Short mmCIF file of C-alpha atoms in Angstrom, two decimals:
data_model
loop_
_atom_site.label_atom_id
_atom_site.label_comp_id
_atom_site.label_asym_id
_atom_site.label_seq_id
_atom_site.Cartn_x
_atom_site.Cartn_y
_atom_site.Cartn_z
CA MET A 1 -7.69 -9.42 -11.67
CA ALA A 2 -6.29 -12.42 -13.53
CA LYS A 3 -8.18 -11.56 -16.71
CA ASN A 4 -6.01 -8.50 -17.37
CA LYS A 5 -3.08 -9.08 -15.03
CA GLU A 6 -0.69 -9.51 -17.94
CA ILE A 7 -1.17 -5.93 -19.12
CA TRP A 8 0.81 -4.67 -16.10
CA ASP A 9 3.92 -6.33 -17.53
CA ARG A 10 3.46 -4.70 -20.94
CA GLU A 11 5.89 -1.81 -21.23
CA ASP A 12 3.64 0.15 -23.59
CA PHE A 13 0.65 -0.05 -21.25
CA VAL A 14 2.63 0.66 -18.08
CA SER A 15 4.42 3.60 -19.68
CA GLY A 16 1.10 5.03 -20.87
CA TYR A 17 -0.46 4.54 -17.44
CA LEU A 18 2.41 6.09 -15.48
CA ASP A 19 3.00 9.02 -17.84
CA GLY A 20 -0.53 9.60 -19.05
CA ILE A 21 -2.76 8.80 -16.07
CA ARG A 22 -0.90 8.33 -12.77
CA LYS A 23 1.03 11.60 -13.05
CA ALA A 24 -2.20 13.43 -13.90
CA THR A 25 -4.20 12.02 -10.99
CA PRO A 26 -5.94 14.83 -9.07
CA MET A 27 -4.65 15.82 -5.63
CA ALA A 28 -1.36 13.92 -6.08
CA GLU A 29 0.74 16.60 -4.34
CA GLU A 30 -1.76 17.00 -1.51
CA GLU A 31 -1.77 13.23 -1.07
CA ILE A 32 2.00 13.17 -0.52
CA ASP A 33 1.79 16.12 1.89
CA VAL A 34 -0.89 14.40 3.98
CA MET A 35 1.01 11.10 3.93
CA LEU A 36 4.25 12.65 5.17
CA HIS A 37 2.41 14.73 7.78
CA LEU A 38 0.76 11.61 9.20
CA ILE A 39 4.06 9.73 9.24
CA ARG A 40 5.80 12.57 11.13
CA LEU A 41 2.92 12.77 13.58
CA THR A 42 2.74 9.01 14.19
CA ILE A 43 6.40 7.96 14.09
CA ARG A 44 8.02 10.25 16.66
CA ARG A 45 11.48 8.94 15.81
CA LYS A 46 13.08 8.25 12.45
CA VAL A 47 11.35 5.69 10.26
CA ARG A 48 13.46 2.55 10.44
CA ALA A 49 11.65 0.45 7.83
CA PHE A 50 8.73 0.90 5.46
CA LEU A 51 6.94 -1.15 2.81
CA ASP A 52 5.42 0.18 -0.40
CA LEU A 53 2.95 -2.59 -1.27
CA GLY A 54 1.96 -2.87 -4.93
CA CYS A 55 4.46 -0.09 -5.43
CA GLY A 56 4.15 0.63 -9.16
CA ASP A 57 6.88 3.17 -9.86
CA GLY A 58 7.18 3.90 -6.14
CA SER A 59 5.23 7.15 -6.17
CA LEU A 60 4.38 6.79 -2.46
CA GLY A 61 7.53 5.10 -1.23
CA ARG A 62 9.98 7.47 -2.90
CA PRO A 63 8.91 10.57 -0.92
CA ILE A 64 9.23 8.56 2.30
CA LEU A 65 12.72 7.44 1.31
CA LYS A 66 13.66 11.02 0.47
CA GLU A 67 12.58 12.17 3.94
CA TYR A 68 14.11 9.16 5.71
CA PRO A 69 17.09 8.20 3.50
CA ARG A 70 18.50 5.69 6.01
CA ALA A 71 15.25 3.75 6.36
CA LYS A 72 15.05 0.18 5.13
CA ALA A 73 12.84 0.62 2.07
CA VAL A 74 10.99 -2.32 0.55
CA PHE A 75 9.18 -1.92 -2.78
CA LEU A 76 6.93 -4.88 -3.67
CA ASP A 77 5.05 -5.50 -6.92
CA PHE A 78 4.17 -8.51 -9.08
CA SER A 79 5.12 -6.66 -12.29
CA ASP A 80 8.73 -6.64 -13.50
CA THR A 81 7.90 -3.59 -15.60
CA MET A 82 6.63 -1.67 -12.58
CA LEU A 83 9.59 -2.70 -10.45
CA ASN A 84 11.98 -1.57 -13.18
CA ALA A 85 10.19 1.78 -13.27
CA ALA A 86 10.60 2.07 -9.49
CA ARG A 87 14.30 1.21 -9.72
CA LYS A 88 14.82 3.98 -12.27
CA GLU A 89 13.05 6.52 -10.08
CA VAL A 90 14.83 5.73 -6.81
CA SER A 91 17.51 8.40 -6.58
CA HIS A 92 19.88 6.61 -4.23
CA SER A 93 20.59 3.36 -2.46
CA ASN A 94 22.99 2.72 0.39
CA GLY A 95 22.17 -0.96 0.47
CA ASN A 96 18.92 -0.13 2.27
CA VAL A 97 16.54 -0.33 -0.72
CA PHE A 98 15.03 -3.65 -1.72
CA PHE A 99 12.79 -4.62 -4.63
CA VAL A 100 10.61 -7.69 -4.19
CA LYS A 101 8.68 -9.34 -7.01
CA LYS A 102 5.61 -10.89 -5.42
CA ASP A 103 1.86 -10.95 -5.97
CA PHE A 104 0.15 -9.77 -2.78
CA GLY A 105 -3.03 -11.39 -4.08
CA LYS A 106 -1.42 -14.68 -3.04
CA ARG A 107 -0.97 -15.41 0.65
CA SER A 108 2.71 -16.31 0.19
CA TRP A 109 3.60 -12.64 -0.28
CA VAL A 110 3.91 -12.23 3.49
CA ASN A 111 6.77 -14.73 3.62
CA SER A 112 8.75 -12.60 1.17
CA VAL A 113 8.92 -9.63 3.57
CA VAL A 114 8.92 -11.07 7.10
CA ASP A 115 12.72 -11.25 7.19
CA PHE A 116 12.87 -7.45 6.92
CA GLY A 117 11.36 -7.23 10.40
CA LYS A 118 8.41 -5.13 11.50
CA PHE A 119 7.58 -2.02 9.48
CA ASP A 120 6.99 1.44 10.94
CA VAL A 121 4.99 2.40 7.85
CA ILE A 122 3.17 0.44 5.17
CA VAL A 123 1.71 2.33 2.23
CA THR A 124 -0.13 1.17 -0.85
CA GLY A 125 -1.53 3.09 -3.78
CA HIS A 126 -4.26 2.16 -6.25
CA ALA A 127 -3.58 -1.55 -5.93
CA ILE A 128 -5.78 -3.34 -3.37
CA HIS A 129 -9.00 -2.37 -5.17
CA HIS A 130 -8.24 -5.08 -7.73
CA GLN A 131 -8.85 -7.72 -5.03
CA THR A 132 -12.16 -9.19 -3.85
CA ASP A 133 -13.58 -7.86 -0.60
CA THR A 134 -12.64 -11.09 1.17
CA LYS A 135 -9.06 -10.79 -0.07
CA LYS A 136 -8.95 -7.09 0.87
CA LYS A 137 -9.77 -7.96 4.48
CA GLU A 138 -7.15 -10.71 4.47
CA ILE A 139 -4.51 -8.30 3.16
CA TYR A 140 -5.43 -5.67 5.76
CA LYS A 141 -4.98 -8.29 8.51
CA ASP A 142 -1.58 -9.27 7.08
CA ILE A 143 -0.58 -5.60 7.02
CA PHE A 144 -1.63 -5.21 10.66
CA ASP A 145 0.54 -8.18 11.62
CA LEU A 146 3.55 -6.78 9.73
CA LEU A 147 3.41 -3.39 11.44
CA ALA A 148 5.49 -2.48 14.48
CA PRO A 149 3.61 -1.15 17.53
CA ARG A 150 2.39 2.36 16.64
CA GLY A 151 3.05 1.53 13.01
CA LEU A 152 1.05 3.43 10.40
CA PHE A 153 -0.89 2.01 7.44
CA LEU A 154 -2.05 4.29 4.63
CA ASN A 155 -4.02 3.23 1.59
CA SER A 156 -4.36 5.68 -1.29
CA GLU A 157 -7.19 4.08 -3.15
CA HIS A 158 -9.96 4.18 -5.71
CA VAL A 159 -13.14 3.55 -3.72
CA ALA A 160 -16.76 2.85 -4.61
CA TYR A 161 -19.04 5.58 -5.91
CA PRO A 162 -22.05 6.40 -3.70
CA SER A 163 -24.20 6.93 -6.81
CA LYS A 164 -24.15 6.97 -10.60
CA TRP A 165 -24.36 10.76 -10.55
CA LEU A 166 -21.22 10.99 -8.39
CA GLU A 167 -19.48 8.45 -10.63
CA LYS A 168 -20.15 10.74 -13.59
CA ALA A 169 -18.99 13.76 -11.60
CA PHE A 170 -15.75 11.98 -10.72
CA ASP A 171 -15.14 10.89 -14.32
CA GLU A 172 -15.57 14.46 -15.58
CA TYR A 173 -13.30 15.80 -12.83
CA PHE A 174 -10.60 13.25 -13.63
CA ILE A 175 -10.84 13.96 -17.37
CA ASP A 176 -10.47 17.69 -16.66
CA SER A 177 -7.27 16.88 -14.77
CA LEU A 178 -6.00 14.74 -17.65
CA VAL A 179 -6.76 17.50 -20.16
CA LYS A 180 -4.84 20.06 -18.10
CA TYR A 181 -1.87 17.71 -17.77
CA HIS A 182 -1.68 16.65 -21.41
CA ARG A 183 -2.31 20.10 -22.87
CA ALA A 184 0.70 21.39 -20.95
CA ASN A 185 2.79 19.26 -23.32
CA ASP A 186 0.52 19.38 -26.36
CA PRO A 187 -1.95 22.30 -26.47
CA LYS A 188 -3.68 20.77 -29.48
CA ARG A 189 -4.87 17.67 -27.63
CA LYS A 190 -8.67 17.43 -27.78
CA ARG A 191 -10.74 16.71 -24.73
CA SER A 192 -12.86 14.21 -26.66
CA GLY A 193 -9.80 12.13 -27.50
CA ILE A 194 -8.51 12.19 -23.94
CA ALA A 195 -11.95 11.21 -22.64
CA MET A 196 -12.12 8.30 -25.09
CA GLU A 197 -8.75 7.00 -23.86
CA TYR A 198 -9.90 7.35 -20.26
CA TYR A 199 -13.11 5.36 -20.74
CA SER A 200 -11.45 2.66 -22.86
CA SER A 201 -8.51 1.97 -20.53
CA PRO A 202 -8.32 -1.81 -19.94
CA GLY A 203 -6.94 -1.32 -16.42
CA SER A 204 -10.39 -0.48 -15.02
CA GLU A 205 -11.83 -3.87 -16.02
CA ALA A 206 -10.32 -5.46 -12.92
CA ASP A 207 -11.62 -2.86 -10.45
CA ILE A 208 -13.58 -4.24 -7.47
CA LEU A 209 -14.43 -1.08 -5.58
CA ALA A 210 -15.59 -0.95 -1.96
CA PRO A 211 -16.94 2.07 -0.03
CA VAL A 212 -14.35 3.88 2.05
CA ASP A 213 -16.49 3.78 5.21
CA THR A 214 -16.89 0.01 4.83
CA GLN A 215 -13.13 -0.45 4.52
CA CYS A 216 -12.51 1.76 7.54
CA ARG A 217 -14.92 -0.44 9.48
CA TRP A 218 -12.90 -3.51 8.45
CA LEU A 219 -9.71 -1.86 9.72
CA ARG A 220 -11.27 -1.07 13.11
CA LYS A 221 -12.50 -4.65 13.45
CA ILE A 222 -8.98 -5.95 12.76
CA GLY A 223 -7.62 -3.75 15.56
CA PHE A 224 -6.40 -0.55 13.92
CA VAL A 225 -6.95 2.68 15.88
CA GLU A 226 -7.19 6.31 14.74
CA VAL A 227 -8.87 4.96 11.63
CA ASP A 228 -10.18 7.59 9.26
CA CYS A 229 -10.38 8.79 5.69
CA TYR A 230 -7.69 11.46 5.84
CA LEU A 231 -8.14 12.85 2.32
CA LYS A 232 -10.88 12.38 -0.26
CA VAL A 233 -11.95 13.83 -3.57
CA PHE A 234 -14.88 11.97 -5.10
CA ALA A 235 -13.70 8.33 -5.51
CA LEU A 236 -10.06 8.95 -4.62
CA ALA A 237 -9.39 8.46 -0.93
CA MET A 238 -6.47 8.08 1.44
CA PHE A 239 -7.48 6.13 4.53
CA GLY A 240 -5.84 3.90 7.10
CA GLY A 241 -4.98 3.54 10.75
CA ILE A 242 -2.38 2.77 13.39
CA ARG A 243 -1.48 -0.51 15.06
CA PRO A 244 -1.74 0.15 18.81
CA LYS A 245 1.18 -0.38 21.19
CA ASN A 246 -0.43 -3.41 22.80
#
């Protein structure tokens, strides 16, 4: 990820990504619905503390905070630009919202959040796939250790394509979603131009994708239970598991 890490601190790139790609990502509303449903089902009481890891503009953490406004909310990202975007989007703070600048690709990130106590929920979105498989497994183990008993981990992620044909199918599906989103604001936008921007985005250069079933197997080996892929459309998947009581 180091080769293009600096682009995530460029305001022009981050703004283009958040406004032009992230908001147009397919199944975004369904993803939030599934996430909140799983949290309600798993955490039978109010969420006391949650962590949005690699938070970006907080697109996953903000809906949790809206549903549980008294929860201790921790938003962590290595990018000042992303953290500033998250700060702007958080609608309220009663002294229970914290923004942490830290690179979770470095082991020291754990020390920056341990003082918040154990988390009932840890979510992450489109972030861990920039890490090597070895680092992914290390991060998943750290997440397991940071969760409270019966704590829930959810990863909304870009996963590996089973085949080149399915990769092409996903690309076309994503471009269709981008066209629909952008033409709502500018009906004259051409699909060819949008597709060119999609394929030339420098953010994808750092992708290290792993199959969702492989990552679920890693989670089970670490000790997570109720592991599954809860939502999937082509290469976009939400998967995770629960830390058992004992």
